[in-house]
Amino acid sequence: MDAVERIEKDIDLFAKNIKEIESIKIDEEEGQVVEMARNYRKDTDYYLEKKDYLTSFGCITYAHGLLDAIRLLHELI
């Protein structure tokens, strides 16, 4: 699997996880964390288009970490 395939796989996983988050009741602070995750997800595309795969991968990984924190708080992991 090359870098682009790996990033695209993580983008698909992010889409699945964000839908899971959207199905639960979160408070305002958690909502801010989810918004940060969405912003990092957008950054992923930006750097992917620039062919900066390392930064793109870092962005999607960080986005996953933010969602995982919310998922952990709501025992979805």
Coordinates of N, CA and C in Angstrom, one line a residue:
M1 N 0.9 -1.2 0.0 CA 0.0 0.0 0.0 C 0.9 1.2 0.0
D2 N 0.6 2.1 -0.9 CA 1.5 3.4 -1.0 C 0.8 4.4 -0.1
A3 N 1.5 5.6 0.0 CA 1.1 6.6 0.9 C -0.3 7.1 0.6
V4 N -0.6 7.3 -0.6 CA -1.9 7.9 -1.0 C -3.0 6.9 -0.7
E5 N -2.8 5.6 -0.9 CA -3.8 4.6 -0.6 C -4.0 4.6 0.9
R6 N -3.0 4.7 1.7 CA -3.1 4.7 3.1 C -3.9 5.9 3.6
I7 N -3.6 7.0 3.1 CA -4.3 8.2 3.5 C -5.8 8.1 3.1
E8 N -6.0 7.6 1.9 CA -7.4 7.5 1.5 C -8.2 6.5 2.4
K9 N -7.5 5.4 2.8 CA -8.1 4.4 3.7 C -8.5 5.1 5.0
D10 N -7.6 6.0 5.5 CA -7.9 6.7 6.8 C -9.0 7.7 6.6
I11 N -9.1 8.3 5.4 CA -10.1 9.3 5.2 C -11.5 8.5 5.2
D12 N -11.6 7.4 4.6 CA -12.8 6.6 4.7 C -13.2 6.2 6.1
L13 N -12.2 5.8 6.9 CA -12.4 5.4 8.3 C -12.9 6.7 9.1
F14 N -12.3 7.8 8.8 CA -12.7 9.1 9.5 C -14.2 9.3 9.2
A15 N -14.6 9.1 7.9 CA -16.0 9.3 7.6 C -17.0 8.4 8.4
K16 N -16.5 7.2 8.6 CA -17.3 6.2 9.4 C -17.4 6.7 10.8
N17 N -16.2 7.1 11.4 CA -16.2 7.5 12.8 C -16.9 8.8 13.0
I18 N -16.9 9.7 12.1 CA -17.6 11.0 12.3 C -19.1 10.8 12.3
K19 N -19.6 9.8 11.5 CA -21.0 9.5 11.5 C -21.4 8.9 12.9
E20 N -20.5 8.1 13.4 CA -20.8 7.5 14.7 C -20.9 8.6 15.8
I21 N -20.0 9.6 15.7 CA -20.0 10.7 16.7 C -21.3 11.5 16.5
E22 N -21.7 11.7 15.3 CA -22.9 12.6 15.0 C -24.2 11.9 15.5
S23 N -24.1 10.6 15.8 CA -25.3 9.9 16.3 C -25.5 10.0 17.8
I24 N -24.5 10.6 18.5 CA -24.6 10.6 20.0 C -24.7 12.1 20.4
K25 N -25.2 12.2 21.6 CA -25.3 13.6 22.2 C -24.0 14.0 22.8
I26 N -23.4 15.1 22.3 CA -22.1 15.6 22.8 C -22.4 17.0 23.4
D27 N -21.5 17.4 24.3 CA -21.7 18.7 24.9 C -20.9 19.7 24.0
E28 N -21.0 21.0 24.4 CA -20.4 22.1 23.6 C -18.9 21.9 23.5
E29 N -18.2 21.6 24.6 CA -16.7 21.4 24.5 C -16.3 20.3 23.6
E30 N -17.1 19.2 23.7 CA -16.8 18.0 22.8 C -17.1 18.4 21.3
G31 N -18.1 19.2 21.1 CA -18.4 19.7 19.8 C -17.2 20.5 19.2
Q32 N -16.5 21.3 20.1 CA -15.4 22.0 19.6 C -14.2 21.1 19.2
V33 N -14.1 20.0 19.9 CA -13.1 19.0 19.6 C -13.4 18.3 18.2
V34 N -14.7 18.0 18.1 CA -15.1 17.4 16.8 C -14.9 18.4 15.6
E35 N -15.2 19.6 15.9 CA -14.9 20.7 14.8 C -13.4 20.7 14.5
M36 N -12.6 20.6 15.5 CA -11.1 20.6 15.2 C -10.8 19.4 14.4
A37 N -11.4 18.3 14.7 CA -11.1 17.0 13.9 C -11.5 17.2 12.5
R38 N -12.7 17.9 12.3 CA -13.1 18.1 10.9 C -12.1 19.1 10.2
N39 N -11.6 20.0 10.9 CA -10.7 21.0 10.3 C -9.4 20.2 9.9
Y40 N -8.9 19.4 10.7 CA -7.7 18.6 10.4 C -8.0 17.6 9.2
R41 N -9.2 17.2 9.1 CA -9.6 16.3 8.0 C -9.6 17.1 6.7
K42 N -10.0 18.4 6.7 CA -9.9 19.3 5.6 C -8.5 19.5 5.2
D43 N -7.6 19.7 6.2 CA -6.2 19.9 6.0 C -5.6 18.7 5.3
T44 N -6.1 17.6 5.6 CA -5.6 16.3 5.0 C -5.7 16.5 3.5
D45 N -6.9 16.9 3.0 CA -7.1 17.1 1.5 C -6.2 18.1 0.9
Y46 N -6.0 19.2 1.7 CA -5.1 20.3 1.2 C -3.7 19.8 0.9
Y47 N -3.2 19.1 1.9 CA -1.8 18.6 1.8 C -1.7 17.5 0.8
L48 N -2.7 16.7 0.7 CA -2.8 15.6 -0.3 C -2.7 16.2 -1.7
E49 N -3.4 17.2 -2.0 CA -3.4 17.9 -3.3 C -2.0 18.4 -3.6
K50 N -1.3 18.9 -2.5 CA 0.0 19.5 -2.7 C 1.1 18.4 -2.8
K51 N 0.6 17.1 -2.7 CA 1.5 16.0 -2.7 C 2.5 15.9 -1.5
D52 N 2.1 16.6 -0.4 CA 2.8 16.6 0.9 C 2.2 15.5 1.7
Y53 N 2.6 14.2 1.4 CA 1.9 13.1 2.0 C 2.2 12.9 3.4
L54 N 3.4 13.3 3.9 CA 3.7 13.2 5.3 C 2.8 14.1 6.1
T55 N 2.7 15.3 5.7 CA 1.8 16.2 6.5 C 0.3 15.8 6.4
S56 N -0.1 15.4 5.2 CA -1.4 14.9 5.0 C -1.7 13.7 5.9
F57 N -0.8 12.8 6.0 CA -1.0 11.7 6.9 C -1.0 12.1 8.4
G58 N -0.2 13.1 8.7 CA -0.2 13.6 10.1 C -1.5 14.2 10.4
C59 N -2.1 14.9 9.5 CA -3.4 15.6 9.7 C -4.5 14.6 10.0
I60 N -4.6 13.6 9.1 CA -5.7 12.6 9.3 C -5.5 11.8 10.5
T61 N -4.2 11.5 10.9 CA -3.9 10.8 12.1 C -4.4 11.6 13.3
Y62 N -4.0 12.9 13.3 CA -4.4 13.8 14.4 C -6.0 13.9 14.5
A63 N -6.6 14.0 13.4 CA -8.1 14.0 13.3 C -8.7 12.8 14.0
H64 N -8.1 11.6 13.7 CA -8.6 10.4 14.3 C -8.4 10.4 15.8
G65 N -7.2 10.9 16.2 CA -7.0 11.0 17.7 C -8.0 11.8 18.4
L66 N -8.4 12.9 17.8 CA -9.4 13.8 18.4 C -10.7 13.0 18.5
L67 N -11.1 12.4 17.4 CA -12.4 11.6 17.5 C -12.3 10.5 18.4
D68 N -11.2 9.8 18.5 CA -11.0 8.7 19.4 C -11.2 9.2 20.9
A69 N -10.7 10.4 21.2 CA -10.9 10.9 22.6 C -12.4 11.0 22.9
I70 N -13.2 11.6 21.9 CA -14.6 11.7 22.2 C -15.3 10.3 22.2
R71 N -14.9 9.4 21.3 CA -15.4 8.1 21.3 C -15.1 7.4 22.7
L72 N -13.9 7.6 23.2 CA -13.6 7.0 24.4 C -14.4 7.5 25.6
L73 N -14.6 8.8 25.6 CA -15.5 9.4 26.6 C -16.9 8.8 26.6
H74 N -17.4 8.4 25.5 CA -18.7 7.9 25.3 C -18.7 6.4 25.2
E75 N -17.6 5.8 25.5 CA -17.4 4.3 25.5 C -17.8 3.7 24.2
L76 N -17.4 4.3 23.1 CA -17.7 3.8 21.7 C -16.5 3.0 21.2
I77 N -15.4 2.9 22.0 CA -14.2 2.2 21.5 C -14.2 0.9 22.2

